[in-house]
Amino acid sequence: MLDLTQWTLEQKIGQLFICGFHSLTPDEQITTLTGKYHVGGVCYFRRNVETVQQLASLSHNLQKLPRSHSDIPLIISIDQEGGMVARLDHDGISRIPGNMTLGAVDDLQLTYDVAKLAAEEMLALGINMNFAPCIDVNNNPANPVIGVRSFGEDPAKVAEQGVAATRGYQEQGVIAAIKHFPGHGDTAVDSHLGLAIVPHDKERLYQVELLPFRKAIEAGADAVMTAHVIFPAFETEEIPATLSHRVLTELLREEMGFEGVIVTDCLEMHAISKSFGIAEGAVRAIEAGADLVLVSHTLSDQIAAIEAVREAVVSGRISEDRINQSLQRILELKAQRISSSLEVDYVSVPMPLTPQAVSEALLRDVAERSVTLVCDSGNLPLRKQEPLLVIWPELRHRTEVDEPSVHQYTLLNALQPYSDNVSLAVIGTRPDEEEILEVLKRSTDYEQIVVVTYTAEGEIPEGQSHLVNALIRMHGANVVVISTRNPYDIKSFKDVGTYICLYENRQSLSMP
């Protein structure tokens, strides 16, 4: 046991929080949190990243901030799942593929190698914790928030892939937080926006949702991130797993034997903030058994949560011994994974972070092997000399897990070397009637048509579905449909001639 006698209550509680901030350099928000409130971890979002040199400098300067117990390093965390959830998507950083891409390849060594590559680059930028891998089983095609973030719908395959990715991160020294316990795959509600329920009985949950978590825990996962999802089979109250003692302590700790760190998903998500409140949510999460509390955005909410936990200890609602238990686990994890003499050489960060020949060989192999041809009525290979129209949906809006890419690369760019005459029609992912009519009119001049779909939130947007089916009615089986996210888009196109799954809509090779 570590000696905690030199720690004040406020210092102990601060170590139990990971907080985000809004700038490219240490600003008043984060210096207040780490200095006055003793916060022990930070979380990066894309708002914190401009260049690799800037981010390495930011990490270095955060670790050097004046704070109590300055010999204890900060956790610097990020959501870098790969694919469509990539906070690091900038020049010099490898474009890590997403989980469903890796699941389609189904090569455990490649999954390990990709996680290893991601971990090496994160460490070069001073990032020591990744909220990944996502090991939810995607057994609901209409899931609005997991989808391609999952390795797939087979629990055993998800478990194998999750263990390989976890090893890839942790063997390089990055803390892996497997998520979202006990499983967010079979939900129809995005917990960023509301409370979701997984209504299945215990037998089903043990066989499906919990299997990947059990295997990853047995393999030595450092941390588990909780789901803001209700599980009636384990919790009789209508409260999400994040706030449930029965789920976090009785199930995860006692029954499944997890001895590592439990971290909450962000308490500012509406499943918590709108239903319970962020401050009360922080108290209840720690009561339930969480060690690290994530509050990502708002300073007033971050301070309120920290102060609420302190008041809960002072009033006797939470014992100081309970705080000490979490602090012990956090400090032990920091000692294991984060060097107390951590130094990021932000002056000489290489560009790119990984030699391009190394990363491109790996990422090209993954990209090429992941392409899934579901059906073909004779459209492939495309005819090089015949004019080709590519219809491309452009992501123009942000969601809680998606951010519009800062790079302009479409299927047109990829096909230009293979076609003598290829043209591009760009629509929004939620095209209106005017856009649809314009594309249909333009398509009359072509016999080769490739239409790309992009579904971010479960069911394909009505405008995209309307456009594709109208093209099929006009051009028959000659239309090639390529889903660049949700492979289940095909459910909306019963007469499609050729259908290909790509799982993500961005260039797969390393950044220049």
Coordinates of C-alpha atoms in Angstrom, one line a residue:
M1 CA 0.0 0.0 0.0
L2 CA 1.2 3.5 -0.8
D3 CA 1.7 6.0 2.0
L4 CA -1.1 8.6 1.6
T5 CA -0.6 10.4 4.9
Q6 CA 1.0 13.4 3.1
W7 CA -2.1 13.9 0.9
T8 CA -4.9 16.3 1.8
L9 CA -8.4 15.3 1.1
E10 CA -8.6 17.8 -1.8
Q11 CA -5.4 16.5 -3.3
K12 CA -6.8 12.9 -3.2
I13 CA -10.1 13.9 -4.8
G14 CA -8.4 15.9 -7.5
Q15 CA -6.5 12.8 -8.7
L16 CA -9.9 11.1 -9.3
F17 CA -10.8 13.5 -12.1
I18 CA -9.9 13.8 -15.8
C19 CA -10.9 17.1 -17.4
G20 CA -10.8 18.7 -20.8
F21 CA -10.1 22.2 -21.8
H22 CA -10.5 24.3 -25.0
S23 CA -7.1 25.7 -26.2
L24 CA -3.8 24.8 -27.9
T25 CA -1.7 25.8 -24.9
P26 CA -2.3 25.4 -21.1
D27 CA -5.0 28.0 -20.5
E28 CA -6.7 29.3 -17.3
Q29 CA -9.2 26.5 -17.3
I30 CA -6.7 23.7 -17.1
T31 CA -4.2 25.5 -14.9
T32 CA -7.0 26.2 -12.4
L33 CA -8.0 22.6 -12.4
T34 CA -4.5 21.1 -12.0
G35 CA -3.3 23.8 -9.6
K36 CA -6.2 24.8 -7.4
Y37 CA -8.2 21.6 -7.7
H38 CA -5.3 19.1 -8.0
V39 CA -6.9 17.3 -11.1
G40 CA -4.7 14.3 -12.0
G41 CA -5.6 13.9 -15.7
V42 CA -6.5 15.8 -18.8
C43 CA -8.4 14.7 -22.0
Y44 CA -7.5 16.0 -25.5
F45 CA -10.0 16.7 -28.2
R46 CA -9.4 17.9 -31.8
R47 CA -9.8 21.4 -30.4
N48 CA -6.5 20.9 -28.6
V49 CA -4.6 19.9 -31.7
E50 CA -3.1 22.0 -34.5
T51 CA 0.2 20.3 -35.4
V52 CA 2.3 17.4 -34.0
Q53 CA 4.9 19.9 -32.7
Q54 CA 2.3 22.0 -31.0
L55 CA 0.6 18.9 -29.3
A56 CA 4.0 17.5 -28.1
S57 CA 4.7 21.0 -26.7
L58 CA 1.3 21.1 -25.0
S59 CA 1.9 17.7 -23.4
H60 CA 5.3 18.7 -22.2
N61 CA 4.0 22.0 -20.7
L62 CA 1.1 20.3 -19.0
Q63 CA 3.4 17.9 -17.2
K64 CA 5.5 20.8 -16.1
L65 CA 2.6 22.8 -14.6
P66 CA 3.1 23.7 -10.9
R67 CA 0.9 21.5 -8.8
S68 CA 0.9 19.5 -5.6
H69 CA 2.8 16.2 -5.8
S70 CA 4.4 17.3 -9.0
D71 CA 6.4 14.1 -9.1
I72 CA 3.1 12.3 -9.9
P73 CA 2.6 12.6 -13.7
L74 CA -0.6 13.7 -15.3
I75 CA -2.7 11.2 -17.2
I76 CA -3.0 12.7 -20.7
S77 CA -5.8 10.9 -22.4
I78 CA -7.6 10.9 -25.8
D79 CA -10.2 9.1 -27.9
Q80 CA -8.1 7.7 -30.6
E81 CA -10.1 4.6 -31.6
G82 CA -9.1 4.9 -35.3
G83 CA -11.4 5.2 -38.3
M84 CA -14.2 7.7 -37.7
V85 CA -13.3 8.4 -34.1
A86 CA -9.8 9.9 -34.5
R87 CA -9.0 13.1 -32.6
L88 CA -5.5 12.9 -34.2
D89 CA -6.0 13.3 -37.9
H90 CA -3.3 15.8 -38.8
D91 CA -0.2 16.0 -41.0
G92 CA 2.5 13.6 -39.8
I93 CA 0.1 11.3 -37.9
S94 CA -0.8 7.8 -39.3
R95 CA -4.5 7.3 -40.2
I96 CA -5.3 4.4 -38.0
P97 CA -8.1 2.2 -39.3
G98 CA -11.3 1.7 -37.3
N99 CA -12.3 -1.4 -35.5
M100 CA -14.8 -2.7 -38.1
T101 CA -12.1 -2.4 -40.8
L102 CA -9.8 -4.5 -38.7
G103 CA -12.7 -6.9 -37.9
A104 CA -13.2 -7.4 -41.7
V105 CA -9.6 -8.2 -42.1
D106 CA -9.7 -10.6 -39.2
D107 CA -5.9 -10.8 -38.6
L108 CA -5.0 -10.6 -35.0
Q109 CA -1.4 -9.8 -35.7
L110 CA -2.4 -6.8 -37.9
T111 CA -4.8 -5.6 -35.2
Y112 CA -1.9 -5.7 -32.7
D113 CA 0.5 -4.0 -35.1
V114 CA -2.0 -1.2 -35.7
A115 CA -2.5 -0.6 -32.0
K116 CA 1.2 -0.7 -31.5
L117 CA 1.7 1.9 -34.2
A118 CA -1.0 4.2 -32.7
A119 CA 0.6 3.8 -29.2
E120 CA 4.1 4.7 -30.4
E121 CA 2.7 7.9 -32.0
M122 CA 0.7 8.8 -29.0
L123 CA 3.7 8.4 -26.7
A124 CA 5.7 10.6 -29.1
L125 CA 3.1 13.3 -28.5
G126 CA 3.0 12.8 -24.7
I127 CA -0.3 11.0 -24.6
N128 CA -0.3 8.1 -22.2
M129 CA -3.9 6.9 -22.0
N130 CA -6.2 5.9 -24.9
F131 CA -10.0 5.5 -24.4
A132 CA -9.8 2.4 -26.6
P133 CA -10.3 -0.2 -27.8
C134 CA -14.1 -0.2 -28.1
I135 CA -15.1 -3.8 -27.5
D136 CA -18.9 -3.4 -27.7
V137 CA -20.5 -6.2 -29.8
N138 CA -22.4 -4.5 -32.7
N139 CA -25.4 -6.7 -32.7
N140 CA -27.9 -3.9 -33.5
P141 CA -27.5 -2.7 -37.1
A142 CA -29.5 0.4 -36.2
N143 CA -27.2 1.4 -33.3
P144 CA -26.8 5.2 -33.6
V145 CA -23.4 5.5 -31.8
I146 CA -21.4 2.3 -32.0
G147 CA -21.6 0.8 -35.5
V148 CA -18.2 0.7 -37.1
R149 CA -16.5 1.5 -33.8
S150 CA -17.1 -2.2 -33.0
F151 CA -15.0 -5.0 -34.4
G152 CA -18.2 -6.7 -35.4
E153 CA -21.2 -8.7 -34.3
D154 CA -19.5 -12.0 -33.3
P155 CA -18.7 -11.8 -29.5
A156 CA -15.8 -14.3 -29.8
K157 CA -14.2 -12.4 -32.7
V158 CA -14.7 -9.1 -30.9
A159 CA -13.0 -10.6 -27.8
E160 CA -10.0 -11.8 -29.8
Q161 CA -9.6 -8.5 -31.6
G162 CA -10.1 -6.5 -28.4
V163 CA -7.4 -8.5 -26.6
A164 CA -5.0 -8.0 -29.5
A165 CA -5.5 -4.2 -29.6
T166 CA -5.2 -4.0 -25.8
R167 CA -1.9 -5.8 -25.9
G168 CA -0.7 -3.5 -28.7
Y169 CA -1.4 -0.4 -26.7
Q170 CA -0.2 -1.6 -23.3
E171 CA 3.0 -3.3 -24.4
Q172 CA 4.1 0.0 -25.8
G173 CA 3.3 1.8 -22.5
V174 CA -0.1 3.4 -23.3
I175 CA -2.9 2.8 -20.8
A176 CA -5.8 1.0 -22.7
A177 CA -9.3 1.7 -21.4
I178 CA -11.7 -1.0 -22.9
K179 CA -15.2 0.3 -23.4
H180 CA -18.2 0.6 -22.9
F181 CA -18.8 -1.7 -20.0
P182 CA -21.0 -3.8 -19.8
G183 CA -21.8 -3.2 -23.5
H184 CA -23.2 -0.5 -25.7
G185 CA -23.6 -2.5 -28.9
D186 CA -27.3 -3.4 -28.6
T187 CA -28.8 0.0 -28.0
A188 CA -31.0 2.2 -30.1
V189 CA -30.2 5.5 -28.2
D190 CA -27.0 7.5 -28.3
S191 CA -26.0 8.0 -24.7
H192 CA -24.6 11.4 -25.6
L193 CA -28.2 12.4 -26.1
G194 CA -30.3 10.2 -23.7
L195 CA -30.5 7.1 -21.6
A196 CA -30.3 3.7 -23.4
I197 CA -31.5 0.3 -22.1
V198 CA -30.1 -3.2 -22.9
P199 CA -33.1 -5.3 -21.7
H200 CA -31.6 -8.8 -22.1
D201 CA -31.4 -11.4 -19.3
K202 CA -28.1 -12.4 -17.6
E203 CA -27.5 -15.5 -19.7
R204 CA -27.6 -13.6 -22.9
L205 CA -25.4 -10.8 -21.5
Y206 CA -22.8 -13.3 -20.3
Q207 CA -22.7 -14.9 -23.7
V208 CA -22.6 -11.8 -25.8
E209 CA -22.0 -8.3 -24.2
L210 CA -19.7 -9.4 -21.4
L211 CA -17.6 -12.0 -23.2
P212 CA -15.1 -9.5 -24.8
F213 CA -14.8 -7.7 -21.4
R214 CA -14.1 -10.9 -19.6
K215 CA -11.4 -11.9 -22.1
A216 CA -9.7 -8.5 -22.1
I217 CA -9.7 -8.4 -18.3
E218 CA -8.2 -11.9 -18.2
A219 CA -5.5 -10.6 -20.6
G220 CA -4.6 -7.8 -18.2
A221 CA -6.5 -4.7 -19.4
D222 CA -5.4 -1.6 -17.4
A223 CA -8.7 0.2 -17.3
V224 CA -12.4 -0.2 -18.1
M225 CA -14.6 2.7 -19.3
T226 CA -18.3 2.6 -18.2
A227 CA -21.4 2.8 -20.3
H228 CA -24.2 5.3 -19.5
V229 CA -26.6 2.5 -20.3
I230 CA -29.3 0.8 -18.1
F231 CA -29.0 -3.0 -17.5
P232 CA -32.1 -4.3 -15.7
A233 CA -30.7 -7.8 -15.5
F234 CA -28.0 -6.5 -13.1
E235 CA -29.6 -3.3 -11.6
T236 CA -33.1 -3.1 -10.4
E237 CA -33.1 0.7 -10.3
E238 CA -33.4 2.7 -13.5
I239 CA -29.9 4.0 -13.4
P240 CA -27.1 3.5 -15.9
A241 CA -24.1 1.3 -15.3
T242 CA -21.9 4.3 -14.6
L243 CA -23.9 5.0 -11.4
S244 CA -24.6 1.4 -10.4
H245 CA -22.8 -0.3 -7.5
R246 CA -24.3 -3.6 -8.6
V247 CA -22.7 -3.2 -12.0
L248 CA -19.3 -1.6 -11.2
T249 CA -18.6 -3.2 -7.8
E250 CA -20.6 -6.4 -7.6
L251 CA -20.3 -7.5 -11.3
L252 CA -17.1 -5.9 -12.6
R253 CA -15.0 -6.0 -9.4
E254 CA -16.2 -8.9 -7.4
E255 CA -17.7 -11.3 -10.0
M256 CA -15.4 -10.6 -12.9
G257 CA -12.3 -10.0 -10.8
F258 CA -11.2 -6.7 -12.3
E259 CA -8.5 -5.1 -10.2
G260 CA -7.6 -2.2 -12.5
V261 CA -8.9 1.4 -12.9
I262 CA -12.6 2.1 -13.7
V263 CA -13.1 5.3 -15.6
T264 CA -16.5 6.8 -16.4
D265 CA -17.5 8.0 -19.8
C266 CA -18.0 11.7 -19.8
L267 CA -20.6 12.9 -17.3
E268 CA -21.6 15.8 -19.5
M269 CA -23.3 13.4 -21.8
H270 CA -27.0 13.8 -21.6
A271 CA -27.6 10.3 -20.2
I272 CA -26.0 11.6 -17.0
S273 CA -26.2 15.4 -17.1
K274 CA -29.9 15.7 -18.0
S275 CA -31.1 12.8 -15.9
F276 CA -29.0 13.1 -12.7
G277 CA -26.8 16.2 -13.0
I278 CA -23.1 16.2 -13.4
A279 CA -22.2 16.9 -9.7
E280 CA -24.5 14.3 -8.4
G281 CA -23.4 12.0 -11.1
A282 CA -19.8 12.3 -10.0
V283 CA -20.7 11.4 -6.4
R284 CA -22.9 8.5 -7.4
A285 CA -20.2 7.2 -9.9
I286 CA -17.6 7.0 -7.1
E287 CA -20.2 5.4 -4.7
A288 CA -20.8 2.8 -7.4
G289 CA -17.1 2.0 -7.7
A290 CA -15.6 4.3 -10.3
D291 CA -12.0 5.5 -9.8
L292 CA -11.6 8.1 -12.5
V293 CA -14.4 10.6 -13.3
L294 CA -14.4 12.2 -16.8
V295 CA -15.8 15.7 -17.2
S296 CA -14.7 16.9 -20.6
H297 CA -15.8 20.4 -21.4
T298 CA -17.2 23.0 -19.0
L299 CA -15.2 24.5 -16.1
S300 CA -18.2 25.3 -13.9
D301 CA -19.4 21.7 -14.2
Q302 CA -15.9 20.3 -13.5
I303 CA -15.5 22.4 -10.4
A304 CA -19.0 21.6 -9.2
A305 CA -18.3 17.8 -9.6
I306 CA -15.1 18.0 -7.7
E307 CA -16.6 20.1 -4.9
A308 CA -19.6 17.7 -4.7
V309 CA -17.4 14.8 -4.1
R310 CA -15.5 16.7 -1.4
E311 CA -18.8 17.6 0.3
A312 CA -19.9 14.0 0.1
V313 CA -16.7 12.9 2.0
V314 CA -17.0 15.7 4.6
S315 CA -20.7 14.8 5.2
G316 CA -19.9 11.1 5.5
R317 CA -21.8 10.0 2.4
I318 CA -18.6 8.7 0.9
S319 CA -15.8 7.5 3.2
E320 CA -12.3 8.7 2.8
D321 CA -11.2 5.1 2.7
R322 CA -13.3 4.7 -0.5
I323 CA -11.4 7.7 -2.0
N324 CA -8.1 6.1 -0.9
Q325 CA -9.0 2.9 -2.6
S326 CA -9.4 4.6 -6.0
L327 CA -6.3 6.8 -5.4
Q328 CA -4.2 3.7 -4.7
R329 CA -5.3 2.1 -8.0
I330 CA -4.7 5.3 -9.9
L331 CA -1.2 5.9 -8.5
E332 CA -0.2 2.3 -9.1
L333 CA -1.3 2.5 -12.7
K334 CA 0.6 5.8 -13.2
A335 CA 3.7 4.2 -11.7
Q336 CA 3.3 1.2 -13.9
R337 CA 2.6 2.9 -17.2
I338 CA 3.8 6.6 -16.9
S339 CA 7.4 7.4 -16.1
S340 CA 7.7 10.0 -13.4
S341 CA 10.5 11.6 -15.3
L342 CA 8.4 11.8 -18.5
E343 CA 9.9 14.1 -21.0
V344 CA 8.5 14.8 -24.5
D345 CA 11.1 16.2 -26.9
Y346 CA 8.7 18.6 -28.5
V347 CA 11.5 20.4 -30.3
S348 CA 12.5 17.5 -32.5
V349 CA 9.3 15.6 -33.1
P350 CA 9.8 13.8 -36.4
M351 CA 7.6 14.5 -39.4
P352 CA 5.9 12.1 -40.0
L353 CA 5.9 10.5 -36.6
T354 CA 6.4 7.1 -38.1
P355 CA 8.6 6.6 -41.2
Q356 CA 6.1 6.7 -44.1
A357 CA 7.3 3.5 -45.7
V358 CA 6.7 1.6 -42.4
S359 CA 3.2 3.0 -41.7
E360 CA 2.0 2.9 -45.3
A361 CA 3.0 -0.8 -45.8
L362 CA 0.9 -1.7 -42.7
L363 CA -2.1 0.6 -43.5
R364 CA -2.3 -0.3 -47.1
D365 CA -2.3 -4.0 -46.2
V366 CA -5.2 -3.4 -43.8
A367 CA -7.1 -1.2 -46.3
E368 CA -6.9 -3.6 -49.2
R369 CA -7.8 -6.7 -47.2
S370 CA -10.7 -5.0 -45.5
V371 CA -12.7 -4.3 -48.8
T372 CA -15.7 -6.5 -48.8
L373 CA -17.5 -7.4 -52.0
V374 CA -21.1 -8.4 -51.0
C375 CA -22.5 -8.9 -54.5
D376 CA -21.7 -8.0 -58.1
S377 CA -23.9 -8.2 -61.2
G378 CA -21.0 -7.8 -63.6
N379 CA -20.1 -4.2 -63.1
L380 CA -16.6 -5.0 -61.9
P381 CA -13.9 -4.4 -62.9
L382 CA -14.9 -0.9 -64.0
R383 CA -14.4 -0.1 -67.7
K384 CA -11.4 2.2 -67.9
Q385 CA -12.4 4.0 -71.2
E386 CA -16.1 4.5 -70.4
P387 CA -17.1 7.7 -68.6
L388 CA -17.7 7.2 -64.9
L389 CA -19.8 9.3 -62.5
V390 CA -18.9 9.1 -58.8
I391 CA -21.5 10.4 -56.3
W392 CA -19.8 11.3 -53.0
P393 CA -21.6 12.3 -49.7
E394 CA -19.8 15.0 -47.8
L395 CA -19.9 15.0 -44.0
R396 CA -20.9 18.6 -43.3
H397 CA -22.1 18.4 -39.7
R398 CA -20.5 17.3 -36.4
T399 CA -21.8 14.7 -34.1
E400 CA -20.4 13.7 -30.6
V401 CA -18.2 11.0 -32.2
D402 CA -17.7 12.4 -35.7
E403 CA -16.0 15.5 -36.7
P404 CA -15.8 16.7 -40.3
S405 CA -12.4 15.9 -41.7
V406 CA -10.0 18.6 -42.5
H407 CA -8.7 16.7 -45.5
Q408 CA -10.3 16.8 -49.0
Y409 CA -9.9 13.3 -50.5
T410 CA -12.7 11.4 -52.2
L411 CA -13.3 8.3 -54.2
L412 CA -12.7 10.4 -57.3
N413 CA -9.0 10.9 -56.3
A414 CA -8.6 7.1 -55.7
L415 CA -10.2 6.2 -59.0
Q416 CA -8.5 8.7 -61.3
P417 CA -5.5 6.5 -62.0
Y418 CA -7.9 3.7 -63.2
S419 CA -10.3 5.7 -65.3
D420 CA -9.8 7.9 -68.4
N421 CA -12.9 10.0 -67.7
V422 CA -14.2 10.2 -64.1
S423 CA -16.4 13.0 -62.8
L424 CA -17.6 13.8 -59.3
A425 CA -20.9 14.9 -57.9
V426 CA -20.8 16.0 -54.3
I427 CA -23.9 15.9 -52.1
G428 CA -24.4 16.3 -48.3
T429 CA -24.9 13.2 -46.2
R430 CA -28.4 14.5 -45.7
P431 CA -29.2 15.6 -49.3
D432 CA -32.2 17.7 -50.0
E433 CA -34.6 17.3 -52.9
E434 CA -32.8 19.9 -55.0
E435 CA -29.4 18.0 -54.6
I436 CA -31.1 14.7 -55.4
L437 CA -32.8 16.0 -58.6
E438 CA -29.6 17.6 -59.8
V439 CA -27.6 14.3 -59.4
L440 CA -30.3 12.3 -61.1
K441 CA -30.4 14.7 -64.0
R442 CA -26.6 14.5 -64.3
S443 CA -26.6 10.7 -64.1
T444 CA -28.5 10.4 -67.4
D445 CA -25.2 11.0 -69.3
Y446 CA -23.5 8.0 -67.8
E447 CA -23.7 4.2 -68.0
Q448 CA -21.1 3.7 -65.2
I449 CA -22.2 5.1 -61.9
V450 CA -20.7 4.6 -58.5
V451 CA -22.7 6.0 -55.6
V452 CA -21.2 6.2 -52.1
T453 CA -23.3 6.0 -49.0
Y454 CA -22.3 7.3 -45.5
T455 CA -24.5 6.5 -42.5
A456 CA -23.3 7.9 -39.2
E457 CA -26.2 7.4 -36.9
G458 CA -27.8 3.9 -37.4
E459 CA -30.3 4.1 -40.2
I460 CA -29.2 5.6 -43.6
P461 CA -30.5 9.2 -44.0
E462 CA -33.7 9.3 -46.0
G463 CA -32.2 11.5 -48.7
Q464 CA -29.3 9.1 -49.4
S465 CA -31.7 6.2 -49.5
H466 CA -34.1 8.0 -51.9
L467 CA -31.2 9.0 -54.2
V468 CA -29.7 5.5 -54.4
N469 CA -33.1 3.8 -55.1
A470 CA -33.9 6.4 -57.7
L471 CA -30.6 5.7 -59.5
I472 CA -31.3 2.0 -59.4
R473 CA -34.7 2.5 -60.9
M474 CA -33.1 4.6 -63.7
H475 CA -30.0 2.6 -64.4
G476 CA -30.9 -0.9 -63.1
A477 CA -28.2 -3.3 -61.9
N478 CA -25.5 -1.0 -63.5
V479 CA -25.3 1.0 -60.3
V480 CA -22.4 0.3 -58.0
V481 CA -23.1 1.1 -54.3
I482 CA -20.2 1.5 -51.9
S483 CA -21.0 2.0 -48.2
T484 CA -18.2 3.9 -46.5
R485 CA -19.3 3.4 -43.0
N486 CA -22.3 1.3 -42.0
P487 CA -22.3 -2.0 -43.9
Y488 CA -26.0 -2.4 -43.2
D489 CA -27.0 0.3 -45.7
I490 CA -27.7 -2.5 -48.2
K491 CA -30.9 -3.3 -46.3
S492 CA -32.4 -0.2 -48.0
F493 CA -31.5 -1.3 -51.6
K494 CA -33.1 -4.6 -52.3
D495 CA -32.4 -4.4 -56.1
V496 CA -28.8 -3.3 -55.9
G497 CA -26.5 -4.9 -58.5
T498 CA -23.1 -4.4 -57.0
Y499 CA -22.5 -3.6 -53.3
I500 CA -19.1 -3.1 -51.6
C501 CA -18.3 -2.3 -47.9
L502 CA -15.4 0.0 -47.0
Y503 CA -16.3 0.8 -43.3
E504 CA -14.8 4.3 -43.4
N505 CA -14.7 7.2 -45.9
R506 CA -11.2 8.6 -45.5
Q507 CA -7.9 8.0 -47.2
S508 CA -6.3 5.1 -45.4
L509 CA -2.6 5.8 -45.9
S510 CA -0.3 7.7 -43.6
M511 CA -0.4 11.5 -43.8
P512 CA 2.4 13.1 -45.9

